[in-house]
Tab-separated table of C-alpha atoms in Angstrom:
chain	number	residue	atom	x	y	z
I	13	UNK	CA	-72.926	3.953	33.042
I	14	UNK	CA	-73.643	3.290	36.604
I	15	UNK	CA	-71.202	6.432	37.507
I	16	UNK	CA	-71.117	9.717	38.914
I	17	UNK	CA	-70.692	12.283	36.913
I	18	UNK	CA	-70.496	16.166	37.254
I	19	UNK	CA	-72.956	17.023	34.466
I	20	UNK	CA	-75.109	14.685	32.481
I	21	UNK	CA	-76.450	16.514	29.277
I	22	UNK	CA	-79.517	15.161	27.488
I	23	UNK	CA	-80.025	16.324	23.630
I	24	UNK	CA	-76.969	17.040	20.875
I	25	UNK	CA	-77.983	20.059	19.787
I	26	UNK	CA	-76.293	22.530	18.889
I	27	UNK	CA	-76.570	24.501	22.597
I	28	UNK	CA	-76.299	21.205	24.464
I	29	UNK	CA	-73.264	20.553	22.579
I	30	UNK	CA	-71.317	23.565	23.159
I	31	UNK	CA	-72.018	23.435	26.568
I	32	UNK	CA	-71.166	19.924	26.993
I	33	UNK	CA	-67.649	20.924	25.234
I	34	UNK	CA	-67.360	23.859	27.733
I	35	UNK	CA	-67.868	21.920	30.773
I	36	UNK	CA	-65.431	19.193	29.714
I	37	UNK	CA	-62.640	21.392	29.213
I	38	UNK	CA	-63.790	23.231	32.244
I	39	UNK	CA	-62.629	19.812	33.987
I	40	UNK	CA	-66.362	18.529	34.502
I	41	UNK	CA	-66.809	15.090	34.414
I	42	UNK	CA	-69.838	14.912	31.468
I	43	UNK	CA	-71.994	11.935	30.592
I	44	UNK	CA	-73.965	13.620	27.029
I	45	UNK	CA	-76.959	11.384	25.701
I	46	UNK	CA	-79.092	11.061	23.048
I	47	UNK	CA	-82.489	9.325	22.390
I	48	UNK	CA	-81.923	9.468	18.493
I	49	UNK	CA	-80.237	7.601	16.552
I	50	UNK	CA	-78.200	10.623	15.074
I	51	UNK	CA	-76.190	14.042	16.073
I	52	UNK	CA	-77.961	17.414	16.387
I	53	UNK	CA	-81.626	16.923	18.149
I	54	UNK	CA	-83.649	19.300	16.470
I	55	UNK	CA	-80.746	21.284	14.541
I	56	UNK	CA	-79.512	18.284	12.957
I	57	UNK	CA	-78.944	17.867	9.312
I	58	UNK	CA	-80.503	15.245	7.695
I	59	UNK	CA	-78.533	12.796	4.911
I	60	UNK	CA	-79.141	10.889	2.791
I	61	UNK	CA	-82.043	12.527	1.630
I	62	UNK	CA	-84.301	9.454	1.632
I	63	UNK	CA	-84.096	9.841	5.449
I	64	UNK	CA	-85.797	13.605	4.987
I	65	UNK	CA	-88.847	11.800	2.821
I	66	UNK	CA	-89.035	9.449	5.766
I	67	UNK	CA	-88.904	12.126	8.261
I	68	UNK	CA	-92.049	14.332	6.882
I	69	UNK	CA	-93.810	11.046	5.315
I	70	UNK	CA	-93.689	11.181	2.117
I	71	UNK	CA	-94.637	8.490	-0.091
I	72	UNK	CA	-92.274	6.433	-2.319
I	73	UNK	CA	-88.290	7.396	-3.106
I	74	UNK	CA	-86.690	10.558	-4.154
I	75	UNK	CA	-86.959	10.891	-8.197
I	76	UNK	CA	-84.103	10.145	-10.386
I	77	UNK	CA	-83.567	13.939	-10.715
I	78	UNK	CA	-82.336	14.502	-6.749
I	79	UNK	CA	-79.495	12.653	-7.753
I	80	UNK	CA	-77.729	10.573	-5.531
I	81	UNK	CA	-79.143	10.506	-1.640
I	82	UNK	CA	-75.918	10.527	0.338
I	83	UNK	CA	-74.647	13.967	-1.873
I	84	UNK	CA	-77.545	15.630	0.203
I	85	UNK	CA	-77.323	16.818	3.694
I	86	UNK	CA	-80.307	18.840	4.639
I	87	UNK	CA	-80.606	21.084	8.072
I	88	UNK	CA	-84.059	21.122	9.838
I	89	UNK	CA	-83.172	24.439	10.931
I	90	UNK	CA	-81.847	27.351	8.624
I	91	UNK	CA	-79.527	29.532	9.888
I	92	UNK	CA	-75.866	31.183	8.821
I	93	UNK	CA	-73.696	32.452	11.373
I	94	UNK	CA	-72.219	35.880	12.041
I	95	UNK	CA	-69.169	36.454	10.643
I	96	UNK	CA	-67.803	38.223	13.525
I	97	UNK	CA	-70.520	37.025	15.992
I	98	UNK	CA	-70.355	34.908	19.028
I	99	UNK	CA	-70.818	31.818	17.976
I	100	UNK	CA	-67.508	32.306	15.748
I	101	UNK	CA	-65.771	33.630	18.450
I	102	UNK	CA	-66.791	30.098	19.935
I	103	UNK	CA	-65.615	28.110	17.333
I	104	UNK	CA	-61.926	29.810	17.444
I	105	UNK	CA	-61.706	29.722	21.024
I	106	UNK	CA	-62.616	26.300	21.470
I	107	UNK	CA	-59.914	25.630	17.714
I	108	UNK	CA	-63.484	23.169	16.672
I	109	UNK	CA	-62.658	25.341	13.339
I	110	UNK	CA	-59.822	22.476	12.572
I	111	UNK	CA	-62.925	20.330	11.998
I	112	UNK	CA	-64.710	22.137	9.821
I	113	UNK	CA	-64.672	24.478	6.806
I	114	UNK	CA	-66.761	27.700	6.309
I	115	UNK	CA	-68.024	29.599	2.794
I	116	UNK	CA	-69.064	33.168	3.117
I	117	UNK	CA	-72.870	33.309	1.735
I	118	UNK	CA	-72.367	35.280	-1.418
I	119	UNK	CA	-75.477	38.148	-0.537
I	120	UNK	CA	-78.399	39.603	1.522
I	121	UNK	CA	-80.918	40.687	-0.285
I	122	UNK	CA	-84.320	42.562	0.840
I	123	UNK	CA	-87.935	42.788	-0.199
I	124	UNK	CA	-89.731	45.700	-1.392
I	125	UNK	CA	-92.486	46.175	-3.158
I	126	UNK	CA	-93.012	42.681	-4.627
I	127	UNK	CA	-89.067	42.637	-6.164
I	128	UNK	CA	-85.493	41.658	-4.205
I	129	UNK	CA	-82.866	44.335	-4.104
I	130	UNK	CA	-79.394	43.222	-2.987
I	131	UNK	CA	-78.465	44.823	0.944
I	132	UNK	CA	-75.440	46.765	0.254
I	133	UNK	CA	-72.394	45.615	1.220
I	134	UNK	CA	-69.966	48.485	0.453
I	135	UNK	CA	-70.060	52.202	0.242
I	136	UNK	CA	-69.788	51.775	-3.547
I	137	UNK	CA	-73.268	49.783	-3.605
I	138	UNK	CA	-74.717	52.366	-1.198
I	139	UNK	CA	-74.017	54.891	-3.761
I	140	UNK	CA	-75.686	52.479	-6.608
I	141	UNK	CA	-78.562	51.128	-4.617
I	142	UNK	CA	-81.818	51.701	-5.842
I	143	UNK	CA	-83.608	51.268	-2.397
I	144	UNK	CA	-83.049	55.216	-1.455
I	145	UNK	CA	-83.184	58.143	-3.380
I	146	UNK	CA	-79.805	60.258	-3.631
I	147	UNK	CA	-80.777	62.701	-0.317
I	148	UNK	CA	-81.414	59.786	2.037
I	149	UNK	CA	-78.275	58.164	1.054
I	150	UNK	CA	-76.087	60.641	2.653
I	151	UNK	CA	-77.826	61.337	5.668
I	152	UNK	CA	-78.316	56.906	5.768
I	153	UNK	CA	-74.816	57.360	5.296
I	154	UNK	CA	-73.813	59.629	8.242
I	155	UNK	CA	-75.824	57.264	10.725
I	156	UNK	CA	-73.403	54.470	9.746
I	157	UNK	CA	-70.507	56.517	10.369
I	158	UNK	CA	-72.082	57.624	13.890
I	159	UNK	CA	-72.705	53.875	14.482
I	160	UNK	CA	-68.976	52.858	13.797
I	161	UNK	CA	-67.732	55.456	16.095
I	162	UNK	CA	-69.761	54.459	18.303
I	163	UNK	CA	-68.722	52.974	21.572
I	164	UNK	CA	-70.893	52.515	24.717
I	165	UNK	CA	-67.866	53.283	26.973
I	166	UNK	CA	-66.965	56.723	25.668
I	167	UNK	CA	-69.694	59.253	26.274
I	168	UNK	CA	-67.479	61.535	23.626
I	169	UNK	CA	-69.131	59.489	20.772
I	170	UNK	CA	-72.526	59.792	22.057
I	171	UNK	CA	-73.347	63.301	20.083
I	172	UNK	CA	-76.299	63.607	22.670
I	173	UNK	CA	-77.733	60.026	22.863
I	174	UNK	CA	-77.781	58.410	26.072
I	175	UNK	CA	-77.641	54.829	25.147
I	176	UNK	CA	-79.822	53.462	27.869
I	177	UNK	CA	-82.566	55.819	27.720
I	178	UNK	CA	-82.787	57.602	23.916
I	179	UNK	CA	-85.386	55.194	22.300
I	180	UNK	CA	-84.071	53.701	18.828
I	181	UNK	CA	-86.762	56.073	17.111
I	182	UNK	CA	-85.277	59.283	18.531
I	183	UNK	CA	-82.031	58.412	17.249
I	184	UNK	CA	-83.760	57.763	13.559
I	185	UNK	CA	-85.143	60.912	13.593
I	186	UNK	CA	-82.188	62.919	14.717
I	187	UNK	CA	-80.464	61.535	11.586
I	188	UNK	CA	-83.563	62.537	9.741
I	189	UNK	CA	-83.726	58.872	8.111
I	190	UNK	CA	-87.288	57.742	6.311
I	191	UNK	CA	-89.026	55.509	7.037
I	192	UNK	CA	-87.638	53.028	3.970
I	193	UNK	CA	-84.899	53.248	5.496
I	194	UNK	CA	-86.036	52.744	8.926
I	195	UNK	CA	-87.332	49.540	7.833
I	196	UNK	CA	-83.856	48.537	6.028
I	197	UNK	CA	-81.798	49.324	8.848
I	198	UNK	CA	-83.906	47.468	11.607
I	199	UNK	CA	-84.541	44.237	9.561
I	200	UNK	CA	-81.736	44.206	7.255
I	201	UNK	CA	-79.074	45.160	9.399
I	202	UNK	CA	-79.809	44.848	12.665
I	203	UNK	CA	-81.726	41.893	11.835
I	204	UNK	CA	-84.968	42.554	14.303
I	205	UNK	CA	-87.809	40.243	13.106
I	206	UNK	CA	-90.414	42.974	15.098
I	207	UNK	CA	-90.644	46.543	15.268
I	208	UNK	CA	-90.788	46.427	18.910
I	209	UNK	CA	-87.118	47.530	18.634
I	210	UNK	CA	-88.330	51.260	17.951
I	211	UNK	CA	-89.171	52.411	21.492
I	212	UNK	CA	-86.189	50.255	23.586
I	213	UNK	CA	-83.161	52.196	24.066
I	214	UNK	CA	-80.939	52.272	21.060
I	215	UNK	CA	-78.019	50.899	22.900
I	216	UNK	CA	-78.720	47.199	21.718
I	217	UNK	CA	-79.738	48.314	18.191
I	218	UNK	CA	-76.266	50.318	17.490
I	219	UNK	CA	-74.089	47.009	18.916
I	220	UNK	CA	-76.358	44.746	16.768
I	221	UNK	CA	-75.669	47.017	13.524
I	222	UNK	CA	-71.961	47.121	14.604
I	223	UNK	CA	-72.180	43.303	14.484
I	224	UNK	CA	-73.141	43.483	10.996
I	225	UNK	CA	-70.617	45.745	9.724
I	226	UNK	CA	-67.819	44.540	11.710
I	227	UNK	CA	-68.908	40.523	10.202
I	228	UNK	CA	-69.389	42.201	6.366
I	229	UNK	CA	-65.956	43.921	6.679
I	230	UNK	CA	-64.097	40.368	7.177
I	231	UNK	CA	-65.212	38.983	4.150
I	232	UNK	CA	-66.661	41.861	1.872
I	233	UNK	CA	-69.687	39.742	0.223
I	234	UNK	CA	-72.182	39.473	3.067
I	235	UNK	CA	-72.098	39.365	6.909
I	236	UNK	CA	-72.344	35.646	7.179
I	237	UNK	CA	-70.592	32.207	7.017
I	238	UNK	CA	-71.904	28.861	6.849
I	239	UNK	CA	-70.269	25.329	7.408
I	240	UNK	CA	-69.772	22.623	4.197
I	241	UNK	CA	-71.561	19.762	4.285
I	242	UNK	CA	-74.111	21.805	6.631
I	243	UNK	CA	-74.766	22.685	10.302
I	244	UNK	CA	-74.922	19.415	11.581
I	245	UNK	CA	-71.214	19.730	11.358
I	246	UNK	CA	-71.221	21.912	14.242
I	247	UNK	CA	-72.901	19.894	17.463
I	248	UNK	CA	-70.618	17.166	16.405
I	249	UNK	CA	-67.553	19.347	16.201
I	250	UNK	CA	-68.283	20.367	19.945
I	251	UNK	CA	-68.912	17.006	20.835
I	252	UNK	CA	-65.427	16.131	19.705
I	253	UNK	CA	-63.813	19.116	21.834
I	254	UNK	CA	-65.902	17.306	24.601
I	255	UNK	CA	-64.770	13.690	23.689
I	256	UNK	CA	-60.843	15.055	23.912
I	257	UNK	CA	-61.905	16.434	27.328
I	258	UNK	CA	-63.315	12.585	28.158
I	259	UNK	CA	-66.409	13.578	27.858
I	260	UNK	CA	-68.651	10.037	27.608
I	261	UNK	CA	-71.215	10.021	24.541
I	262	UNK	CA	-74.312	7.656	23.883
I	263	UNK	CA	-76.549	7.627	21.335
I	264	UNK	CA	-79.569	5.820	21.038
I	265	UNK	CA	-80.407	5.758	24.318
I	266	UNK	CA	-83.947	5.942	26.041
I	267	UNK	CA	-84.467	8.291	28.784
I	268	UNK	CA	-86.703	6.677	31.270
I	269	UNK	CA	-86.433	8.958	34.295
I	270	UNK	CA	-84.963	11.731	35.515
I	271	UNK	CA	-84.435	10.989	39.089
I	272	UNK	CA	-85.143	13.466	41.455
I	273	UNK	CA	-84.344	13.686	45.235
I	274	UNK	CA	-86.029	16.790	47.788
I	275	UNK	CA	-87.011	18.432	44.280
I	276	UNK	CA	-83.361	18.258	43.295
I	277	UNK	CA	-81.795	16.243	40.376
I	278	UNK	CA	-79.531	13.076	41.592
I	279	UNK	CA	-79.318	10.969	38.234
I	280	UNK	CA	-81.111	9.701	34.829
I	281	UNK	CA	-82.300	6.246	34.459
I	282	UNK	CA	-81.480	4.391	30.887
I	283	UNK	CA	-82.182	0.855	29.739
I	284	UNK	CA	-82.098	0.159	34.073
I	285	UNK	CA	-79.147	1.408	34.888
I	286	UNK	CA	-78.785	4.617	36.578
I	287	UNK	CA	-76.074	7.211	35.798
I	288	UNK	CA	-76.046	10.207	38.968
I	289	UNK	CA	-75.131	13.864	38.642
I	290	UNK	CA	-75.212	17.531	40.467
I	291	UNK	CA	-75.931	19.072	37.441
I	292	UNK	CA	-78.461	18.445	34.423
I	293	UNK	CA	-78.579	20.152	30.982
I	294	UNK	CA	-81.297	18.628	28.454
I	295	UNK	CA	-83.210	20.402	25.448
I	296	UNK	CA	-87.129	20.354	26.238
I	297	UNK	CA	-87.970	17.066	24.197
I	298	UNK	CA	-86.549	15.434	27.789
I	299	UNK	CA	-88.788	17.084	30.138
I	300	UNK	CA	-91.704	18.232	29.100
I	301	UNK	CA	-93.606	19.083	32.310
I	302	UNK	CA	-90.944	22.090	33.108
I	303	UNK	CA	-91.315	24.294	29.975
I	304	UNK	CA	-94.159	26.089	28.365
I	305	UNK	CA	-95.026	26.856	24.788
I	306	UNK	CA	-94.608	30.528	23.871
I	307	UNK	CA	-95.238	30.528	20.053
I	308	UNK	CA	-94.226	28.671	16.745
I	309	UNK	CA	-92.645	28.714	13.993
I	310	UNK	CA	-92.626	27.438	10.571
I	311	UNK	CA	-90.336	25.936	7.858
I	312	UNK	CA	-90.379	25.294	4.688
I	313	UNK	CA	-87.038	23.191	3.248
I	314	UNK	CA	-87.906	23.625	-0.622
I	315	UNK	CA	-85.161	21.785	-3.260
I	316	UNK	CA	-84.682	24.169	-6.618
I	317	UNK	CA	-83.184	22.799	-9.442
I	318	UNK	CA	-82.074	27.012	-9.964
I	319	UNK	CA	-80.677	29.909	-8.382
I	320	UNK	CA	-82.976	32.231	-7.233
I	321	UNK	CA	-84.937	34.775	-9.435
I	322	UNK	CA	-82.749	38.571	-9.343
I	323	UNK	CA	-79.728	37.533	-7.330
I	324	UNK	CA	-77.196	37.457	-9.555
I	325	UNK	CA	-77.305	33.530	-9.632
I	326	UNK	CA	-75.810	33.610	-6.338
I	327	UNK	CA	-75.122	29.755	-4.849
I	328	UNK	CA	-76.377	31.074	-1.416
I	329	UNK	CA	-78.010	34.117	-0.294
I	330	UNK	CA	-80.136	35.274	2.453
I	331	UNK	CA	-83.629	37.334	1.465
I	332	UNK	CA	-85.234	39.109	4.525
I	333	UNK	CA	-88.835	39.742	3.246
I	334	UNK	CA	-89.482	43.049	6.294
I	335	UNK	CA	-92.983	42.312	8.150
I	336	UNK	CA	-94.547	45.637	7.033
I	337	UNK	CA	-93.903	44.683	3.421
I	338	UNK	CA	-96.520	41.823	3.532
I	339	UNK	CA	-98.762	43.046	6.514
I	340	UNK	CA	-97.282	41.178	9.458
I	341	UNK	CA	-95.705	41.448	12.885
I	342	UNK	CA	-92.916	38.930	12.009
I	343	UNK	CA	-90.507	39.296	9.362
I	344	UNK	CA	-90.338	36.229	6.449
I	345	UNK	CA	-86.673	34.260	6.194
I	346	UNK	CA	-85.200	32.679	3.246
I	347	UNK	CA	-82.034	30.931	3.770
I	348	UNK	CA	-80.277	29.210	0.457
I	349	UNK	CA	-77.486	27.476	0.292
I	350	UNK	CA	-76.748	24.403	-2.564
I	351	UNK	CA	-74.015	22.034	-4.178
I	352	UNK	CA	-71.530	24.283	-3.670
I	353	UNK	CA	-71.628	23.703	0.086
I	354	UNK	CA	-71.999	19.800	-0.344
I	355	UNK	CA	-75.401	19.662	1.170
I	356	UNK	CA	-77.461	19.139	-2.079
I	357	UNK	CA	-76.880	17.149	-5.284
I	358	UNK	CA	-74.715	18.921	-8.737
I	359	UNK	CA	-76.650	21.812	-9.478
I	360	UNK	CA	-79.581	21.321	-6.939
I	361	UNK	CA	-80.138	24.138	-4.449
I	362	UNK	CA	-81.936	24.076	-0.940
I	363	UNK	CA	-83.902	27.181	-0.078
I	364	UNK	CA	-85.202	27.329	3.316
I	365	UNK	CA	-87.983	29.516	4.411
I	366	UNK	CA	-88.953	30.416	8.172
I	367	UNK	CA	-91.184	33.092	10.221
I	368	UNK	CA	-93.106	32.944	13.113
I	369	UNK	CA	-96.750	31.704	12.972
I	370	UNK	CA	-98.970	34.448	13.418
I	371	UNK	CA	-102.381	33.029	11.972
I	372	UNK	CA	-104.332	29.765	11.923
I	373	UNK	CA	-103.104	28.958	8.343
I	374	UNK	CA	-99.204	29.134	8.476
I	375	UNK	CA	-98.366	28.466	5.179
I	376	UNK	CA	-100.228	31.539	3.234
I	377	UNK	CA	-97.993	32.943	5.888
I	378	UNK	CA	-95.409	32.542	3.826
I	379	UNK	CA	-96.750	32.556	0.293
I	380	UNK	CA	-94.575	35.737	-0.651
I	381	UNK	CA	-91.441	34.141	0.082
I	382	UNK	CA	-92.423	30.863	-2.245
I	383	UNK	CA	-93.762	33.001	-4.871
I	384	UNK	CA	-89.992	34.202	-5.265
I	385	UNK	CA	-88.466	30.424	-5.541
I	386	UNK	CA	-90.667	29.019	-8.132
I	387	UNK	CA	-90.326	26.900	-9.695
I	388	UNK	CA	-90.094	24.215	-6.671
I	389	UNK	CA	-89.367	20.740	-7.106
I	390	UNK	CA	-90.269	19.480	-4.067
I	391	UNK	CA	-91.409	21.580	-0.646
I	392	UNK	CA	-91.223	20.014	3.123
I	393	UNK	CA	-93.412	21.773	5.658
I	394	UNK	CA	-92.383	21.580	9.220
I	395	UNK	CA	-94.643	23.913	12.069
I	396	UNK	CA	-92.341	23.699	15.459
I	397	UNK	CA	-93.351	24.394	18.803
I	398	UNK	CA	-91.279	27.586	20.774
I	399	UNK	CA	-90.550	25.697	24.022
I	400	UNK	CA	-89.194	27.724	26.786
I	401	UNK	CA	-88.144	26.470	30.626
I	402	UNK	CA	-90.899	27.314	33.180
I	403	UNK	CA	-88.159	28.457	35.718
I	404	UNK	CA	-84.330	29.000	35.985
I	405	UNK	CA	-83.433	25.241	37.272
I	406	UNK	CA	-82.223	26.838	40.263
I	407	UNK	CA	-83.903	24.522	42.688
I	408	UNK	CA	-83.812	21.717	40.529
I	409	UNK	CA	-80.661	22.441	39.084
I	410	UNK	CA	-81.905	20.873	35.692
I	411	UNK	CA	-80.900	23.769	32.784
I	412	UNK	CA	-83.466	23.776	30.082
I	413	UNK	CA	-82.202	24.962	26.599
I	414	UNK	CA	-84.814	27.046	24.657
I	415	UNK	CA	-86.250	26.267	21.124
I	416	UNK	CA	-84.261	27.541	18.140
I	417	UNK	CA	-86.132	30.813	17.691
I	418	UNK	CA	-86.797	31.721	13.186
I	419	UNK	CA	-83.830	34.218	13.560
I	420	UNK	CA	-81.432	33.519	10.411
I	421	UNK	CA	-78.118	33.397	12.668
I	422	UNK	CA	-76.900	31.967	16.006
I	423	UNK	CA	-76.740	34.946	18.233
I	424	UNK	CA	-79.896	33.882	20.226
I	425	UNK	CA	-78.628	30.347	20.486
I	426	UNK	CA	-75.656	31.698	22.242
I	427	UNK	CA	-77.460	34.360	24.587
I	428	UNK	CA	-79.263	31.131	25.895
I	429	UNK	CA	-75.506	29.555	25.996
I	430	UNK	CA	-73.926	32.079	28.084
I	431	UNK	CA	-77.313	32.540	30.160
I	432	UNK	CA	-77.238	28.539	30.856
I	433	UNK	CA	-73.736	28.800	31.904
I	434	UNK	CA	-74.123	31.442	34.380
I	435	UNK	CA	-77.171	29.822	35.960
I	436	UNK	CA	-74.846	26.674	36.167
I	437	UNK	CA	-71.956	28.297	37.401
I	438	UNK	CA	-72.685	31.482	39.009
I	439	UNK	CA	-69.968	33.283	36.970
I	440	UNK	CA	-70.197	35.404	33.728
I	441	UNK	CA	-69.424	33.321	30.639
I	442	UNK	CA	-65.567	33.999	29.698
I	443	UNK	CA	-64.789	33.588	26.380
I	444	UNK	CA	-60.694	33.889	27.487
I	445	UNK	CA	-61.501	31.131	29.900
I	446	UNK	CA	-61.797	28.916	27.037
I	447	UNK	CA	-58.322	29.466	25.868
I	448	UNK	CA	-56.922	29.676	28.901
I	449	UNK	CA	-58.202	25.735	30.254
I	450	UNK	CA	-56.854	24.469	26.215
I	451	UNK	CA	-53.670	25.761	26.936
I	452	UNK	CA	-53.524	23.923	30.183
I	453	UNK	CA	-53.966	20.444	28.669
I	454	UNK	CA	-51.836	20.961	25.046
I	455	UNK	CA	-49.569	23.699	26.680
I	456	UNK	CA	-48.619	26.910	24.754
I	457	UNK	CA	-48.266	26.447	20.985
């Protein structure tokens, strides 16, 4: 250990991870460490599932009824990824799909009103859907086609909008659209968890519903994919990519100091030895001086021994419960996923709820959203801290990830990715870079 490296990274998360896989194949010498015991820092999945009563403190052994422990593997943190999205695009680059195998979640579904009505997924359901009325439909229905043909670099597809000015609401109201449908578009689709959205320009709102449409048309059921055996798969699949690149991995190893020099980092002190670097990436566990609390959020893992209530007994679905629905800022996540991914027991399902704490008593937060799983066999309540870094590690040159925010897919996580990169670097992240540098090593297939 007593080497120098290029980058050390602290934390297997997910974001640490990837970028510990993208430096390595970027030539980087990497040292990556851990202080658990186990892959994926905070988005880790957990197995078997007596380690999960262990981790929240509950009394006693899983009944008889869970099954056996090691069928389970549960994920701290819910989310599915984008079917077309970044983190995909990621994955393909980088070929960590060979490890790894993906089911499409079988349906979104929204709240209204107390009840769940499937998100449409084709023209066909559009047509059927009983969340608009007949005259909405079409003119809900000429927004999507002005969103398709939309493309930031052609002003002939603009139809009057400037992207970077016209505020999301003018565009509603130009398509005459209510404000049902409002609500559906900028939750369900776009997949806001605020209304803040409204008055930005639209530019960001149209790319994010393109996103949607682009991931649902790949697979037809829903927009999003998520990994068997759960998304602790995918910080070790990156950690592989990193290990081919001779990357160096420890786990289990206390950090006792990060060693500075003229307010600059020079190394990291373990067990007495010191390892010395230019460059440090660590998730804010490792330093908690340099970041700053900016909210939290909370999670509820609940095991159901059923599908859930009105959606079609779907194995996994995602329900977006819209913040106006139930009086809040924030909207209200449910992620489920079960046996069929190999993360729970035969005939066991895992639904996971999230949102961002807005009160002194999180969990009648999220009542509504538990109200629609019952009956629940056994809940686990997690509240996290939102760490963010208190600067850009330019001086210090230590690169901070940020807290998995309670959005229900990964295209945060890899804003912060391509941000960290770019700080590290001082070049825009290239997604054709990462082909490029495999080629060099296997040579053209």
């Amino acid at each position: 250990m007593n080497e120098e490296y290029d980058v050390i990274v602290l934390g297997t998360g997910l974001t640490e991870c990837i970028l510990s896989g993208i430096m390595s194949v970027n030539g980087k010498k990497v040292l990556h460490m851990d202080q658990n015991p186990y892959y994926g820092g905070e988005s880790a999945s957990i197995t078997p599932l007596e380690d999960l009563y262990k981790r929240f403190k509950l009394p006693g052994q899983p009944p008889a009824s869970m099954g056996r422990g090691r069928d389970w593997n549960v994920d701290l943190i819910p989310k599915f990824l984008m079917a077309n999205g970044q983190l995909v695009k990621m994955l393909l680059y980088t070929e960590v799909t060979r490890y790894m195998d993906f089911k499409v979640i079988e349906g979104s579904f929204v709240y209204k009103g107390g009840k769940i009505y499937k998100v449409p997924s084709t023209e066909a359901e559009a047509l059927a859907s009983s969340l608009m009325g007949l005259f909405e439909k079409r003119r809900f229905r000429k927004f999507l086609v002005y969103v398709a043909n939309f493309d930031e670099k052609d002003p002939r597809t603009f139809e009057g909008v400037d992207p970077k000015k016209t505020s999301m609401r003018d565009v509603y109201k130009k398509f005459d659209l209510g404000q049902d449908v409002i609500d559906f578009t900028g939750h369900s689709l776009a997949l806001y968890r605020t209304d803040d959205y409204l008055d930005q320009p639209c530019c960001d709102t149209i790319n994010r519903i393109k996103l949607y449409s682009e991931s649902l048309a790949r697979y037809g059921k829903s927009p999003y994919l998520y990994p068997l055996y759960g998304l602790g798969e995918l910080p070790q699949g990156f950690a592989r990519l990193s290990a081919i690149y001779g990357g160096t991995y420890m786990l289990n190893k206390p950090i006792e100091e990060i060693i500075m020099q003229n307010g600059k980092v020079v190394g990291v002190k373990s067990e007495g030895e010191i390892a010395r670097c230019k460059q440090l990436i660590c998730d804010p566990s490792y330093v908690k001086d340099r970041v700053e609390k900016v909210g939290q959020v909370i999670r509820v893992i609940c095991i159901l021994s059923h599908p859930i209530k009105n959606t079609n007994d779907a194995n996994s679905c995602q329900i977006i419960i819209p913040q106006n629905q139930v009086n809040r800022k924030s909207d209200i996540y449910v992620c489920m996923i079960s046996f069929a991914h190999n993360v729970a027991a035969q005939g066991k399902y895992i639904a996971i709820v999230s949102t961002t704490v807005e009160t002194k008593e999180p969990e009648k937060e999220i009542r509504p959203a538990l109200e629609l799983l019952e009956p629940i066999e056994q809940k686990f309540v997690s509240i996290s801290d939102l760490f963010v870094p208190k600067d850009l590690g330019t001086e210090s040159q230590i690169f901070i990830s940020r807290a998995y925010d309670a959005t229900t897919h990964f295209e945060t996580t890899c804003d912060d990715i391509k941000d960290i990169y770019k700080r590290m670097t001082g070049s825009e992240f290239d997604f054709e870079e990462m082909k490029r540098k495999k080629n060099d090593i296997y040579g053209e297939d």
